Structures are given as C-alpha cells and as structure tokens.
Coordinates of C-alpha atoms in Angstrom, one line a residue:
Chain A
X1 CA -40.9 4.8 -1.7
X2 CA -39.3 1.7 -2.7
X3 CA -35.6 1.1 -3.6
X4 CA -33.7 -2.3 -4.0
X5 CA -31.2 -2.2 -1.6
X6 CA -27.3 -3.7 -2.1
X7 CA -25.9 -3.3 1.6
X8 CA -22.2 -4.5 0.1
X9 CA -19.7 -6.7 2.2
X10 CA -18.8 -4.3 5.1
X11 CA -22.6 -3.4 6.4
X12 CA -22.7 -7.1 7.0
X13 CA -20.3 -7.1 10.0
X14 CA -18.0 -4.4 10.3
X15 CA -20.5 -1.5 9.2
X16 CA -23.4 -3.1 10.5
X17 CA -24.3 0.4 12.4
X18 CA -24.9 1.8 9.5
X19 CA -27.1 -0.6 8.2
X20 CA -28.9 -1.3 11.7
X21 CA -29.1 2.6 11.6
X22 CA -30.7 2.8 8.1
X23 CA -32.9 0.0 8.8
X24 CA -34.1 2.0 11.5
X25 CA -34.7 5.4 9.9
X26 CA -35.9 4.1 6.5
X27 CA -39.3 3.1 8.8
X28 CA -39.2 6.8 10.4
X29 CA -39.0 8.1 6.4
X30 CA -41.5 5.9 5.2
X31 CA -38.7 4.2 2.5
X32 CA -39.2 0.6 1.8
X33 CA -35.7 -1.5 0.9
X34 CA -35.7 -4.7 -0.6
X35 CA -32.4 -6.0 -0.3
X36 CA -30.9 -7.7 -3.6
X37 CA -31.1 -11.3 -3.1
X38 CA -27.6 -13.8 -3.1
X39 CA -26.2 -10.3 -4.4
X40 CA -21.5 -10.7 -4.1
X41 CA -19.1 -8.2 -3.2
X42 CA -18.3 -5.4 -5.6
X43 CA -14.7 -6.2 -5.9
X44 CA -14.0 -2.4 -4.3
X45 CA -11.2 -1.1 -5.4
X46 CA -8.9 -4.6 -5.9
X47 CA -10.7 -6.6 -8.4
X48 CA -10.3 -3.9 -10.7
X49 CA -6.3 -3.5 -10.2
X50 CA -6.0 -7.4 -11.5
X51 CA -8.1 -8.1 -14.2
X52 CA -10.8 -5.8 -15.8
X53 CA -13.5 -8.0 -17.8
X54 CA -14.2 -10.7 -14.3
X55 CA -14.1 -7.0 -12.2
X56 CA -17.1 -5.7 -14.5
X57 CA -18.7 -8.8 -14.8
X58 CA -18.8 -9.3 -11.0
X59 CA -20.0 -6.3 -10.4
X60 CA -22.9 -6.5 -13.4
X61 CA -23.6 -9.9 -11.5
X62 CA -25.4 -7.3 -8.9
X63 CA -27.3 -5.3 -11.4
X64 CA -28.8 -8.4 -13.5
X65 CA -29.9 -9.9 -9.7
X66 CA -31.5 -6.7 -9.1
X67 CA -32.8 -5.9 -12.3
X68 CA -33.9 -9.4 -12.0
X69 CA -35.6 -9.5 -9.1
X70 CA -37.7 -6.2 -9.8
X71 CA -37.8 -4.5 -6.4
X72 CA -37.6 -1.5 -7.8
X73 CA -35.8 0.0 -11.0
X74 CA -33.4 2.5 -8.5
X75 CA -30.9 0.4 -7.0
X76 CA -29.5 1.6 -3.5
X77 CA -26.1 1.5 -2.2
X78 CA -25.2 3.0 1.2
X79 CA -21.4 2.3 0.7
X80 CA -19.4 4.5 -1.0
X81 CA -16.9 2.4 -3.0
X82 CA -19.9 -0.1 -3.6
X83 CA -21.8 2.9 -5.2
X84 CA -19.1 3.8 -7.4
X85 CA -18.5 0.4 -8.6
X86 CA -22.1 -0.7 -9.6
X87 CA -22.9 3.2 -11.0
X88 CA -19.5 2.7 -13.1
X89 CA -20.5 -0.8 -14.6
X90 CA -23.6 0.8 -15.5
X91 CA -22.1 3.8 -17.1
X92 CA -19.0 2.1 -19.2
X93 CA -20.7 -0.7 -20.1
X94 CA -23.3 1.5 -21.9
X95 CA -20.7 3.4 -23.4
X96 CA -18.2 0.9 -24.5
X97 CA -19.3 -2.0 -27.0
X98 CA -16.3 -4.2 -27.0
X99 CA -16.8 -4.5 -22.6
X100 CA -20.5 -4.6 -22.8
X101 CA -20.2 -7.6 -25.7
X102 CA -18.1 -9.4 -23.0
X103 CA -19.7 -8.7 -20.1
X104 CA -22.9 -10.3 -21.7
X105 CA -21.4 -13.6 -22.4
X106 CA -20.0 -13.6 -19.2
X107 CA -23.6 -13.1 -17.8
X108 CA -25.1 -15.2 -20.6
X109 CA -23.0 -18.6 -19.0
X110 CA -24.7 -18.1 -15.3
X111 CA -27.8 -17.8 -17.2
X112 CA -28.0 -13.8 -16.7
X113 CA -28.4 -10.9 -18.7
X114 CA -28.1 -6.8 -18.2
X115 CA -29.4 -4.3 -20.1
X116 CA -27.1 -1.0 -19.1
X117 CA -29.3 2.1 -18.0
X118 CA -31.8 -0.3 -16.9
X119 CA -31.3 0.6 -13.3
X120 CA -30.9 3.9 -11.8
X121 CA -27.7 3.7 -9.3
X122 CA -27.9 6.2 -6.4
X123 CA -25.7 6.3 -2.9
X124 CA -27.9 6.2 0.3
X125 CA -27.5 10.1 0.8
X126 CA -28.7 11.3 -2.9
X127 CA -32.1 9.6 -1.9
X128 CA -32.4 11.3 1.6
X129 CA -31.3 14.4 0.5
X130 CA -32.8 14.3 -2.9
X131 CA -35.7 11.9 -2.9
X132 CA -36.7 12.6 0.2
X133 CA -35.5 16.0 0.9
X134 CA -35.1 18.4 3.8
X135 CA -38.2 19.2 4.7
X136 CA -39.2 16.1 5.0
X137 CA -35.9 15.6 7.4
X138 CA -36.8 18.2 9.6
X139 CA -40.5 17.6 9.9
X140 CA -38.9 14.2 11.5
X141 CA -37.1 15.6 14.4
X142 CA -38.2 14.8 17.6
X143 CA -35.3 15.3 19.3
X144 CA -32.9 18.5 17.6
X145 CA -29.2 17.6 18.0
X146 CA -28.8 21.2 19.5
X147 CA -24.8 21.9 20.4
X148 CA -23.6 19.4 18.8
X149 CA -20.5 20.2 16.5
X150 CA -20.6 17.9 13.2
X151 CA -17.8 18.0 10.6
X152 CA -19.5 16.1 7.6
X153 CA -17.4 14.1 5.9
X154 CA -17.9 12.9 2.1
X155 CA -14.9 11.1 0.9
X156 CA -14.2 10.5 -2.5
X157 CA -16.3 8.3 -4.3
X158 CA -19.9 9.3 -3.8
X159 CA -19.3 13.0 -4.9
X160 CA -16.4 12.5 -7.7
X161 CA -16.7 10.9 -10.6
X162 CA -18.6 14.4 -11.6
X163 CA -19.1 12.7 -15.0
X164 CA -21.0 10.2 -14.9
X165 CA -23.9 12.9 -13.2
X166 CA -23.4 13.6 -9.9
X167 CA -26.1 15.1 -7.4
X168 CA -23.7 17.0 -5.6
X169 CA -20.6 19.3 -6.6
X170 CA -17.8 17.1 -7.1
X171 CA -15.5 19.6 -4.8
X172 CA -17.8 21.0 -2.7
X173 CA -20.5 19.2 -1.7
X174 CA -23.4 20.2 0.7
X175 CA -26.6 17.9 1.1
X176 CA -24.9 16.4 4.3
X177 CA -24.1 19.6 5.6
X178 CA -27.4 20.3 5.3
X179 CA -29.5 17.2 6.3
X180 CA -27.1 17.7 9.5
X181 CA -28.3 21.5 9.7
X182 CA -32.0 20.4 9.8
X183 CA -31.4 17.9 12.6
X184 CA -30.1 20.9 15.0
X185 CA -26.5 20.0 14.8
X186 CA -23.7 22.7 14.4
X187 CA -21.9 21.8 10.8
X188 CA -18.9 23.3 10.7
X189 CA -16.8 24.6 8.2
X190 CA -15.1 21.4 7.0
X191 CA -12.5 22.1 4.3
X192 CA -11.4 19.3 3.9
X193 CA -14.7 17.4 3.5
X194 CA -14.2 15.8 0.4
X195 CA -10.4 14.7 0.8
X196 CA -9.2 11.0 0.4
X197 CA -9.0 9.1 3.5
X198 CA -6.6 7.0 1.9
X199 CA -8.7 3.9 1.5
X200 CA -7.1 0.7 1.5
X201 CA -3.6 2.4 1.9
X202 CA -3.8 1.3 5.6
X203 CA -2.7 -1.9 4.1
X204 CA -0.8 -1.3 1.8
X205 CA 1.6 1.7 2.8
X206 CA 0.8 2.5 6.4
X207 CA 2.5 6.0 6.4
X208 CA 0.8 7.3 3.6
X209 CA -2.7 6.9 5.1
X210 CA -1.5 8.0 8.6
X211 CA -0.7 11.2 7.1
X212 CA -4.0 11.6 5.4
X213 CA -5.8 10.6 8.5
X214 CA -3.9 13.1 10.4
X215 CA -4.9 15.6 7.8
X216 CA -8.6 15.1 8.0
X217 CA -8.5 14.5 12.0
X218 CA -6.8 17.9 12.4
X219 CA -9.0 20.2 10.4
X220 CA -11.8 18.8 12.0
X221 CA -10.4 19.7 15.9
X222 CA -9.6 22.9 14.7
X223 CA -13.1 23.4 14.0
X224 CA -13.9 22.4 17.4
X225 CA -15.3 19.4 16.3
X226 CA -17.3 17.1 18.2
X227 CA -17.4 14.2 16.0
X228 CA -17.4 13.2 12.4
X229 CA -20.5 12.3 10.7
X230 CA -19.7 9.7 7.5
X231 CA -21.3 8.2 4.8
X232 CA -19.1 5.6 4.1
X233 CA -17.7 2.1 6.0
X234 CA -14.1 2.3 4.7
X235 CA -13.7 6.4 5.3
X236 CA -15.5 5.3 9.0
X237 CA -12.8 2.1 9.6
X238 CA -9.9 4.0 8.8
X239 CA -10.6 7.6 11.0
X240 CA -12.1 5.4 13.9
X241 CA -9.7 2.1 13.8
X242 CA -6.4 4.1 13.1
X243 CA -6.8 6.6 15.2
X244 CA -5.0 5.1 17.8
X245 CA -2.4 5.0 14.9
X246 CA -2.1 8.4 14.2
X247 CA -2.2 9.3 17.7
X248 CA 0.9 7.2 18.2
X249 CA 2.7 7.9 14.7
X250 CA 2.5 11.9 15.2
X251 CA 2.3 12.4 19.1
X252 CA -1.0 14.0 19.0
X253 CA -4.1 13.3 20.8
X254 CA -7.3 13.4 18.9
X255 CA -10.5 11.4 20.5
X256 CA -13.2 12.4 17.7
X257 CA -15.6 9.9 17.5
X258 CA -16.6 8.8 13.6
X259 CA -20.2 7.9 13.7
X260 CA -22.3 7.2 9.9
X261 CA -24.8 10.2 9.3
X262 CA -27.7 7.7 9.6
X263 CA -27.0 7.0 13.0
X264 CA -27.2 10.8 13.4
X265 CA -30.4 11.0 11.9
X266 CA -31.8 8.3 13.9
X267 CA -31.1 10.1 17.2
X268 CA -32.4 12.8 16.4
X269 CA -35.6 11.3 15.1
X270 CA -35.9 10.6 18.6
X271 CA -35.0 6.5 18.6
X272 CA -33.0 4.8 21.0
X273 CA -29.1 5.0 20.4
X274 CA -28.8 1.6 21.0
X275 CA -31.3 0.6 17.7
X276 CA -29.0 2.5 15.9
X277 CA -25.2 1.1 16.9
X278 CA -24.0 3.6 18.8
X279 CA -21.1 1.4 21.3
X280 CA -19.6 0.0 18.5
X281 CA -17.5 2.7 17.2
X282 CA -13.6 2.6 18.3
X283 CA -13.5 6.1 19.6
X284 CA -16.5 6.4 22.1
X285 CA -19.2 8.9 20.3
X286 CA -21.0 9.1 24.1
X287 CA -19.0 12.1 25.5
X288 CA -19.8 14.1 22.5
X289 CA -23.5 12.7 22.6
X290 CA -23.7 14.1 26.1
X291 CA -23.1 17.7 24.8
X292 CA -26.2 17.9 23.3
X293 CA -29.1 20.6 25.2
X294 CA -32.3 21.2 24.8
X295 CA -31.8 24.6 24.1
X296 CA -30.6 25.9 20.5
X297 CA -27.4 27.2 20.7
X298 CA -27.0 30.8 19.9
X299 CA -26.1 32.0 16.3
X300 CA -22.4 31.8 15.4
X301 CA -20.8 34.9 15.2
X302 CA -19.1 34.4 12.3
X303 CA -22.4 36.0 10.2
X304 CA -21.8 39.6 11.8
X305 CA -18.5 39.6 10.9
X306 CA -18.8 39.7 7.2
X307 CA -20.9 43.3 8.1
X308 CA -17.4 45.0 9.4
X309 CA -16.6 47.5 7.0
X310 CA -12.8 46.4 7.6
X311 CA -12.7 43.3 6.7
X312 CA -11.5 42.2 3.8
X313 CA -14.2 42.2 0.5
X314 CA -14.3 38.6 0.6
X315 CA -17.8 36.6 -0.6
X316 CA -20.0 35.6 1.9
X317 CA -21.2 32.3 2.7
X318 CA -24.3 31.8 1.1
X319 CA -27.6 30.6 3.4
X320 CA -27.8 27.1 2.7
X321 CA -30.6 24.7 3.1
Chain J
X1 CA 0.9 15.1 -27.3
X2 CA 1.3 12.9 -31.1
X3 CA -2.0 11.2 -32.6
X4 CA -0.7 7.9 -34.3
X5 CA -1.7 7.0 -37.7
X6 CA 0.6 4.7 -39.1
X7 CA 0.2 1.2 -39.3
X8 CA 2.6 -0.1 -36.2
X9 CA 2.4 -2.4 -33.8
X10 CA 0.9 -1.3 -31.0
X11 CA 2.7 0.4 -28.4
X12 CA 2.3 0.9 -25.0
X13 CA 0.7 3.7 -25.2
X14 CA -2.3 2.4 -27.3
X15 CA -2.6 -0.7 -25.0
X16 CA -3.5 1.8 -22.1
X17 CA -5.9 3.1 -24.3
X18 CA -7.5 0.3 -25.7
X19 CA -7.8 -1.6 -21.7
X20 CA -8.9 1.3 -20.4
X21 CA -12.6 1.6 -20.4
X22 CA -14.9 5.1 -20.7
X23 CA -12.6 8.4 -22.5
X24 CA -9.0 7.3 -22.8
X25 CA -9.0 8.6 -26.1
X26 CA -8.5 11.2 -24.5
X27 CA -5.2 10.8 -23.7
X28 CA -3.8 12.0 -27.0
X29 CA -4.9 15.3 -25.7
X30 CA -2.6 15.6 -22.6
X31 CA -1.6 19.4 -22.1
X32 CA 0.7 18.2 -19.8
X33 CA -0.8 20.9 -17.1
X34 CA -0.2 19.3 -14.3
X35 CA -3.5 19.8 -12.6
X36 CA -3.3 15.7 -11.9
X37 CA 0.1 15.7 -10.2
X38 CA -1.2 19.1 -8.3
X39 CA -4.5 17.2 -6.8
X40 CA -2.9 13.9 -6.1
X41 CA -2.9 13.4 -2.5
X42 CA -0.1 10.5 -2.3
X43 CA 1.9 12.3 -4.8
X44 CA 4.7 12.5 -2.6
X45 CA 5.0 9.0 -2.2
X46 CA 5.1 7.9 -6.1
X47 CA 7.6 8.3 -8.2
X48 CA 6.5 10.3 -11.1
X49 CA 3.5 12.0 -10.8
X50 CA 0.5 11.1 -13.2
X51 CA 1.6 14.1 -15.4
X52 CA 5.1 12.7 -15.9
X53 CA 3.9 9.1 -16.5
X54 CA 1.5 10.6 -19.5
X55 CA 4.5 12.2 -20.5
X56 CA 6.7 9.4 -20.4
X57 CA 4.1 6.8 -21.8
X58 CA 4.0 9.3 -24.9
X59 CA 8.4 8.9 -25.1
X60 CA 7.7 5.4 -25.3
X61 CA 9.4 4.7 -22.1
X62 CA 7.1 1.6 -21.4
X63 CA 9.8 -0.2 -18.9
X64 CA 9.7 2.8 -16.5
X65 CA 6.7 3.5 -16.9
X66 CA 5.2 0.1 -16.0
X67 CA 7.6 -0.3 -13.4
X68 CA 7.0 2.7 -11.4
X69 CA 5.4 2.8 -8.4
X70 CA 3.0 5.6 -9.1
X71 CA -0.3 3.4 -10.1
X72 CA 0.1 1.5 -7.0
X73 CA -0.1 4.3 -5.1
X74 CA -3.1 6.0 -6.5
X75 CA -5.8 6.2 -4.0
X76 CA -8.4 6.2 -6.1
X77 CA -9.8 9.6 -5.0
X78 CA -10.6 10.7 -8.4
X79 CA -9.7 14.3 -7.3
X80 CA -7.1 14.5 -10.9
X81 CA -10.2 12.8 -12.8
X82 CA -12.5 16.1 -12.4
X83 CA -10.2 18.5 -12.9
X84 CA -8.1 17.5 -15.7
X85 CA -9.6 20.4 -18.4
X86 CA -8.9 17.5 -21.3
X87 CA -11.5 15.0 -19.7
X88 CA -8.7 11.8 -19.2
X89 CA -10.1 9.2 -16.9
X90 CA -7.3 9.5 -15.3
X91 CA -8.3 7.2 -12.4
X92 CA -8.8 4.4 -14.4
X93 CA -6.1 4.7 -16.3
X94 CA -3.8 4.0 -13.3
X95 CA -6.1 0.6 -12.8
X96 CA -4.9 0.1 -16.6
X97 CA -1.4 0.6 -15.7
X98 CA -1.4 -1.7 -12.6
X99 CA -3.0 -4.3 -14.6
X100 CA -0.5 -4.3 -17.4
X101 CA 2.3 -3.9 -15.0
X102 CA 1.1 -7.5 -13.1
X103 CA 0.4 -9.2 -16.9
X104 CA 4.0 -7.8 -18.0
X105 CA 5.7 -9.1 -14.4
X106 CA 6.7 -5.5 -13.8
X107 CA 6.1 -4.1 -10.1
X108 CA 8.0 -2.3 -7.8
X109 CA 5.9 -1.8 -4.7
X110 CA 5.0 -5.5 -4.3
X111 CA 2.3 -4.9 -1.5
X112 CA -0.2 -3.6 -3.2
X113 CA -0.3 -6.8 -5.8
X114 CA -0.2 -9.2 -3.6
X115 CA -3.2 -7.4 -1.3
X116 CA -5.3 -6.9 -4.4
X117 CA -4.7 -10.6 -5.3
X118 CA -5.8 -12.0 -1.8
X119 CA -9.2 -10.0 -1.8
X120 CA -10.1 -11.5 -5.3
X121 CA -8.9 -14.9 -4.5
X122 CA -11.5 -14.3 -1.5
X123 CA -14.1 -13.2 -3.6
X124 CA -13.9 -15.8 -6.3
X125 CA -14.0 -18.6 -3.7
X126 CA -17.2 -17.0 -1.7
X127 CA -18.8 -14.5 -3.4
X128 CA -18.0 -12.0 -0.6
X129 CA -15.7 -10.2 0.9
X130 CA -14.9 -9.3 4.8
X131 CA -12.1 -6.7 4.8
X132 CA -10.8 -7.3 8.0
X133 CA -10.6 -10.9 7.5
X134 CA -8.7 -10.8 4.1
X135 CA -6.4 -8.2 5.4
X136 CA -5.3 -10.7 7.9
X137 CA -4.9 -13.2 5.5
X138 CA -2.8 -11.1 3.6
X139 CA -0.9 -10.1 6.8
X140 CA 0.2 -13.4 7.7
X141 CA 0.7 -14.8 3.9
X142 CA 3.3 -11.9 3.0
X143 CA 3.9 -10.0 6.4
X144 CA 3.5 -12.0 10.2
X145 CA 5.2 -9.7 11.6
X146 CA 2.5 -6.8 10.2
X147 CA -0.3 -9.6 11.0
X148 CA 0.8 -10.0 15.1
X149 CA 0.9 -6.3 15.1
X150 CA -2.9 -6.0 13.5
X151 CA -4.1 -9.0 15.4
X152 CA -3.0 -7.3 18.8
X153 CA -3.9 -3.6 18.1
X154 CA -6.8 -3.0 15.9
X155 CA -8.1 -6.5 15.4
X156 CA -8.7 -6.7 18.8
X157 CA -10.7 -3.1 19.4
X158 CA -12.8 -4.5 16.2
X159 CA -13.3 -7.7 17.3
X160 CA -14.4 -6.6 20.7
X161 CA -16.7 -4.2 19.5
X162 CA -18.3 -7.4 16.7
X163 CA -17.2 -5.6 13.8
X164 CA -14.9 -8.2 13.0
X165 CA -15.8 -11.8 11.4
X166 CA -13.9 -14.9 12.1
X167 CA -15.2 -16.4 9.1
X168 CA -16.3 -15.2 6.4
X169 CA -19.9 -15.3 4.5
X170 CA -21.0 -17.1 1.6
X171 CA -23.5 -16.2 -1.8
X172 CA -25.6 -19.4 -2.2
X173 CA -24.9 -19.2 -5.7
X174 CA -21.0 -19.4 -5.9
X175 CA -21.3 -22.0 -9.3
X176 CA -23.3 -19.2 -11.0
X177 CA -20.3 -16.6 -10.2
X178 CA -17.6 -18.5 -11.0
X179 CA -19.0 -19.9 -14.2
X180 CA -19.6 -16.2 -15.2
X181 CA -16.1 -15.2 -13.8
X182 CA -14.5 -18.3 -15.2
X183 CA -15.9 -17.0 -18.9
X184 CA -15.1 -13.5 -17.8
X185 CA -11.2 -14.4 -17.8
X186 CA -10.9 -16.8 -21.0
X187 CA -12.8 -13.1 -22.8
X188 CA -10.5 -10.9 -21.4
X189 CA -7.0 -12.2 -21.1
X190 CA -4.7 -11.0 -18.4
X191 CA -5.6 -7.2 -18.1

C-alpha cells in the first residue's frame, strides 16, 4: 500500500524515534510512504491563535504539494496536532465558501491550487489499525511483548474532532488498545486515555500542565503500568521531558518510560531496539523492556470476577479485538 | 439565546460568528448546559468558563469578554467540542476569541500571545518549525529567567539525548510560502 507521508516538524529532530520507528515497520507491513516533498510546518496549535486566513493557507500549502505530487490520494500524518490541522483545512475549507475563495488566491500567487476532498487525511494509527488491520499485526510478531504492562495513550486530537468522521470513538477509543493486545502486551485499563496532556501549556502556564501530567502519570501507576505507549510527539515531550517536573512540583516519584506505539510494534516484530530509537527517550524505557518473558502471562483475574453472584450488576467488559 | 434580525451593526457576537469557520451558527442555539465548562480540563484556571463567556458574549459584554483569560487557556482538547448536544465548535471559537482579542489589543494572560507570535514569526521566516528551539527563543525574548531554567533542566536531557536542534531547518521554497502567506494576510485582515 502506498500513502504520501507528511512527517511534520517534530519527527524531524525531537520525534525522530517515531519516524525512525515507522520507517522501520512500514517495510515489516509492506506500506510504501512517499514523503511530501519541501512540505512546511502546520502551524500546530499557534498559527491559528493569530490570524486565521495565512493559518489555513499554510496548512493547504501541504495538501496542494501533496495533491501535487501524486504519491498517493491518502495523505499520512503520524503527528497528532499535524493530523488535525491538515484534516481540518480539508474539511472547512470544503464547507465554507468565503475561506475556501481566499485560501485559493492565496494558493493561486505561489502558483498552487487545492481542490478540498481531494485528499483523504488519516493519522498513522487509522491506517495500521484500519488499513492494515489486526490480523495482519499479529501475523507479524516474532517476538510477543508477553508481561509487559502498556497504558495506551491517545490524546486529544486524533480521536476528537468526532465530526469531521472519526475512526475511532471520540471518548473511548480502542484500536491502540488493541494493536497493543495483538503484540502480547498487557493493556490496561487506562481511564484516562483520551485526556489532554496539556499541549503547549508547558510554556505557557507551567502549573496548569504539571497538574495534567500528574493526572495522566498517576492513573497509569495505579494500573501498574510499565510504560506508556503514544501516538503523538507533543503528548510524548511533555509526559517524558516534564516528568522530572512533576516529580519535583508534587513530591512524587514516577519513572514511566513514554515510548511511540511504533516503536512498540517494531520490537515486537522482532527488530533491533536500536533501529527503532529506543535510548532516546528522557525516562529510560530499558527497565520496563527487561520485563518482558517468553512465556504468556497468565489471564488476569479480573474476567472471573464479573461471575461472582455478589458483585454488583455492573456490564462487563466486552472481548475486544 | 436571541437570533438577530434587525439591521445593526454588528456586534461582537456576530464577529465570532462570522471569523469563526465550520458551525458557529450554531451559537444562537446555546442551552447554556454547561456540558463545556463541565469537560474543560483547565477550567479552574480561566476566568469564566466557556458556558459563561457564551453567555456573556450574548449580554453584549464584549470588553470582558475579550479580555478574559479563558481563550488563552483553552487546551485545545476538543473534549466541550463533542459533547456540546447543540453542535458549537466550541474549540474554534476560542481561536476566534484569542484572535479578536490580539486585533482589539485586549489580553490578559500575555504569555500565550507572545508564544503564539514567536512560533509564526519562526514559521514565516523558514517554513518550519522546531519547538524546542522557538520555545527558547520565546524564553529568553520575554522570560531569561524561564529560559536559564529550560536551558539547564530539560534542554539539556533533550539535547543530550539529540532531540534537540541548534538550528533550525529550512523549506527550499520559502518565496512560494510567503508570497502565498503574504496574500493570505492582505485577504484576511487581522483575525
């Protein structure tokens, strides 16, 4: 399969794990990317705070290149706010006529032109888990990523905005937890898996994103944990880098490693951690890496319990993937 | 909430929803539920919550409204954006709201502005953006202190571990982008 590819500023340097990591599984999948070429930053969530007709028409910059260029008519984005951004052009500018008018003059004087709906806009995991699919996931695994306790971690932007036709439930999503089921790992239950990491309000008001890292850091040790699987660079800089931060803003001391659900993948597809940029997260993922057996573990217990007569008549989980 | 009719000049109110692209329309149908200021994780932190700025907006209390501090910090987690039962992009209307509140000179929490402003000054000059590197550029243009502090904590981890950029990366075609951004801006004013 082929998809034009729009890595977005951060997998150039600071997310480069993730990209090194979906590099390297794309070839185990059989995908083909073909990155958009001179492609410029989305704007993320700034550009659009200060002016709103240069923050569409940088972003539809991106989908005329790609459209352009022809790779392929789906356009990938393995970063969250990047995914958002180029989905949301896309979407309002088909919708509104006064924006879309603009947007094509603005275009028309760097000698480019967009046609909205041209392109179909998908984040990195709707293609693995949708495209591709689980089966095809499992019948990958070399190497099953038995023991190994994975809170999967969604964010905001790739399952919300539910309107413009998500693949996942905007609340509740599950196609990470279960690509992470089919590599061997342990998901646990991660309420707070779609919660706001507080983006760039590690800049902006330090104490308001301590508090939602604290949030998000805490429910996953008291699910025991091992480490955080993510989907997106700015969720992964904030739980990794500031963890330090929380750790010294709330006297508590949580060492959960934030790795990108790719590189995850990638191990368990049996290729060498070091293809895949493990060493260059803050909080070391090896300790937690080192957990992993051979052996399957054995089935939670938590199934049996919902047989008690005495418990309360509450639903039960439903079998997923 | 009212539906205007009359011929007036527009308030406020219709500003939002004429700058705000996708369903703002929709704002004439506020219940005034409060499912938004219920789902809003930095709600503590802003002065009104989204609710009360709808409601306010609709009492024509434009000077509070645009200086309040609650658009600034919306954290874009779009949780009040699926759950509002009337369908208001709510979301975007706060990117409305902090865009008129800049083009009006309003502003309370003067961070955010100012961080927003150095990442598209960034942009516009190379096309891309490096976070790390922009938020130290920010840091030491409005906060040295705040920039020391970054540089010796977190900058470091990063920059041992090569996540972090000394300088940043450039599109080859930056005349393309900033003739289309350059028409961009004389098309669509200051918001």
């Amino acid at each position: 399969m082929k998809y034009s590819y729009y890595p977005g500023c951060s997998l150039e340097k600071n997310a480069r794990s993730y990209h090194v990591s979906t590099m390297a599984i794309a070839k185990s999948l059989g995908i083909e990317f073909v990155e958009v070429e001179d492609w410029n930053c989305c704007g993320a969530t700034e550009y659009i705070s200060i002016e709103k007709v240069p923050a569409y028409a940088l972003v539809t910059r991106n989908l005329a290149l790609a459209a352009e260029q022809n790779g392929s008519t789906n356009l990938v984005a393995p970063c969250s706010a990047c995914y958002l951004n180029l989905k949301k052009a896309d979407h309002y500018l088909g919708e509104n006529v006064d924006l879309r008018q603009k947007i094509d003059l603005a275009l028309e004087a760097g000698g480019l032109s967009y046609q909205p709906g041209s392109l179909n806009v998908q984040h990195l995991l709707e293609i693995i888990a949708v495209d591709i699919g689980y089966e095809e996931i499992e019948a990958q695994v070399k190497r099953p990523l038995f023991n190994l306790r994975v809170a999967p971690y969604y964010g905001c932007l790739v399952p919300r905005p539910a309107a413009m036709g998500s693949f996942d439930d905007p609340e509740h999503p599950t196609s990470l937890d279960n690509i992470l089921k089919r590599l061997g790992a342990t998901v646990i239950d991660f309420p707070l898996k779609a919660q706001c990491c507080g983006g760039h309000m590690t800049q902006i008001s330090e104490e308001t994103a301590l508090e939602l890292l604290r949030r998000l850091l805490k429910n996953a040790a008291d699910y025991k944990a091992d480490m955080i699987a993510t989907l997106c660079p700015m969720c992964q800089l904030n739980l990794d880098a500031y963890q330090d931060a929380v750790n010294a803003h709330f006297g508590t001391d949580y060492k959960i490693p934030i790795v990108y659900f790719t590189q995850l993948m990638g191990l368990a597809f049996g290729l060498p951690a070091d293809e895949l940029g493990f060493g260059s997260e803050i909080v070391s993922a090896r300790p937690a890496l080192e957990k992993i057996t051979l052996e399957e573990p054995k089935p939670a217990r938590t199934r049996e319990r919902g047989k008690k007569k005495t418990d309360l008549p509450l639903p039960t989980r439903p079998e997923e993937g | 909430m009212t539906h205007t009719v009359t011929s007036r000049p527009p308030t406020l109110f219709d500003n939002v929803i004429a700058e705000t692209p996708g369903k703002a329309l929709n704002l004439h149908a506020c219940l005034q539920c409060g499912t938004c200021a219920g789902s809003c994780p930095s709600g503590p932190d802003m002065d009104h919550s989204p609710r009360a700025i709808f409601a306010m907006l609709d009492a024509g209390m434009d000077d509070e409204v645009l200086n309040s501090n609650t658009p600034w910090f919306c954290v874009s987690c779009y949780y009040c954006m699926v759950r509002c039962p009337q369908e208001i992009p709510i979301t975007d209307i706060m990117y409305t709201l902090k865009r008129l509140a800049i083009k009006e000179g309003y502003y309370q929490e003067d961070k955010a502005p100012e961080f927003s402003e150095t990442f598209c000054d960034f942009v516009e000059h190379n096309g891309r953006s490096f976070e790390l590197g922009i938020a130290m550029r920010y840091h030491l243009r409005y906060h040295p202190l705040g920039a020391f502090k970054m540089a010796a904590g977190m900058g470091l981890h990063l920059f041992r571990k090569g996540r972090m950029d000394l300088t940043p990366s450039r599109i080859k075609n930056v005349s393309q982008l900033k003739s289309i951004l350059n028409k961009a801006k004389e098309l669509g004013g200051a918001a």
